């Protein structure tokens, strides 16, 4: 029976082809002693027997249980759909393979009522196996803003967020499909106090098809980097270290591009503008302007490009602020330029002049009248720290990680 003196709690469960686990998830909600609960399952149009299970509970539980089954754009979209349907003042987000422990909702509501300034609260959790048997504790720590930047210290199924907090932030970022929960904690921490209770509230199930097992390296880490930069302006050494372990063999050009895409060592030096084309092609006289700051000067410039043989070898002349500093001969294929810059001004002009060019239209099959010489795959001005980091990557992941811990001091925008 509903208690009008207590807030309504809406539990939102995104689901897709989780028939093996979803019954246990639903039962863990229905068995909660807290009286004012509605459970909303947003199913993505499952092809297994999930829908039959949902129909069964809908008929049996009345207003306490609702579901929608239709194609969606993924888990983040499903959660936002559930939020729009939710009538509660407090939201629990419970995935279709996770479970609540007895009394979880009571404990979360008690904490939020006792601390009305908290925007969310979370407790402890356990990892369990496919049969929901204990594996190990979920890594959770009492909330500190710096620790949240360094790593995710919140157990997602053991978290409860006020509905108006979700609404004020626009819900889940639907561009994310792996770390949308971590991104949400980051965004909440910018605007609302976060509370922690020393209570065991939920189980997070580990199995062969769960995203934590399947997609952490290839999908999760890049998303975490993007979310960290979006929310904090930089990335913690913890996640950079993981990236090094998993991806250090990708090559120096890949790392140089990453260093600039996610400003791992600051936002400068940077390419302010170029006369290159959006498709990567460069005119016979290619120009790039480097912008620096006094505390982040440019020490090196690396440029990687490709050339398709036209009429013999391609000869490139590199100028720095009008002074010729390097000549490069490209026979056919790729070229790599590594220049020491030591720029003292805030703007440095790099010119790369080629002795050959072609017009695509003259070759037929195109109306492209541009004069083109080579393609620029990467041009990256590097600070001293950026260059040293890439240099240490040549020596292996362990060496690079030791250098990072000794030399990198990220300052997040908390």
Steps between C-alpha positions, in 0.01 A plus 500: 500500500628846407607729783417865414762621747787337311643597160435283197806311369512410132733218400598520132636187331632506142478157342583315181505119464563442872244226560757297694529768768210743490260294713746510789547873447125564517457280806774692681294818450163347588641349819611837637324593823467865402132562416514772232680339205422486131717291270529606135674270252596649164563208266665557163281251315654176625490192278527250786224431755558825691170653383302198622659540843417872502140429404471254786614757757287775349187289543596390850628824657269772371619858555824383666643376170495644149695425186553620144644274231605666174822567310715772651840660447677313775524491878540874553194575289303233687584651839390845386173352375447348842578830672230673296247240618613502863262650756734471797705768673793257533642287219677169523674374185521122505625319192322186389774269625553668840308460827416692817571358840219496761435841651701689239228750409407567866863580583544730200178692570586536869837649404353746249232611745758548773717706263264706280795688345642181345428466129570127508611227734682173442607205707711188469455219249630157410599340173317171444526229236238383249319317781515810722758342729749729671827562316657805664407841642431779252765770536323781685636788708335778700447796271784744436501717188868437421460123539204502262725667242770240555268200468135399520434446870121462466318167462233576241227252615557618859428864409181702537455846346234762555277535195538878486879455483463275196263751342729797567788323323296384202517132595757256365740601222373286212829538313652263756431128505751382760595761761173695505469425873850632578428807286178553696684491835749753364222735391305462825814575704534837326163621630385288796645341815538123471441279803635158594367243746692202634224258400502205260223580251541312171667232289665569166500183293811405301442264210644428159277743308489795741653824377747525787659176376456540124553864419707668769826530305381585149188702588514584870846656528458737203160608638648558845770719347242704310274533806792600724613771260141624464444523875845562644706636211755221536548128573622332819827308509299190591321493165806613303690211657230254394508644150877454481475138611240414239604720207871586522572278196278713277798710396633847563283673242186359663621623837597842369151543360347384830716739703360791300140375473475452877729772639690262727768760573310825447326677215814652349689504271234454236438552129308827478431480127623345175432541131461125460174352379247314715568174316867515601645617170755781501572764233855536362570761769353364819490730802418429866506749786595378847358681800678471835504653848804604702456207739431247221739582215540279195815288509443255213282469196415167344327467166399180326376497143469289187595553136398310192777512240416731209812596304789375707590571858329771703727759663376690802656807657400590854514859622456623857402868509635539149836333566574171317585232756451161334474331162326168453497272195200271464537217251150355527282431800520667839731758653572605857636837607633555852615856567645668803318832527586681827239765421535813712206694356135414554451430127734306273442454128595169336518483119548175307561564131481223241663498156214305339125520485209368298144601419254210550276626217788473255518128568138450403204368694485804726412869487743581784712796385716525813880492476605217730840366603476264799271394782553603861392218732627668818666825592563536873695769685628351825599650832807364675284275719301370205815415310661332802186292555497377140876434521453282810226301328769365268649324801185312595187535710672459839758768425232739370280445804785563743577823314133607516479443875824692558433794268132551422288703742152540354291782648128429452237772489302385803 
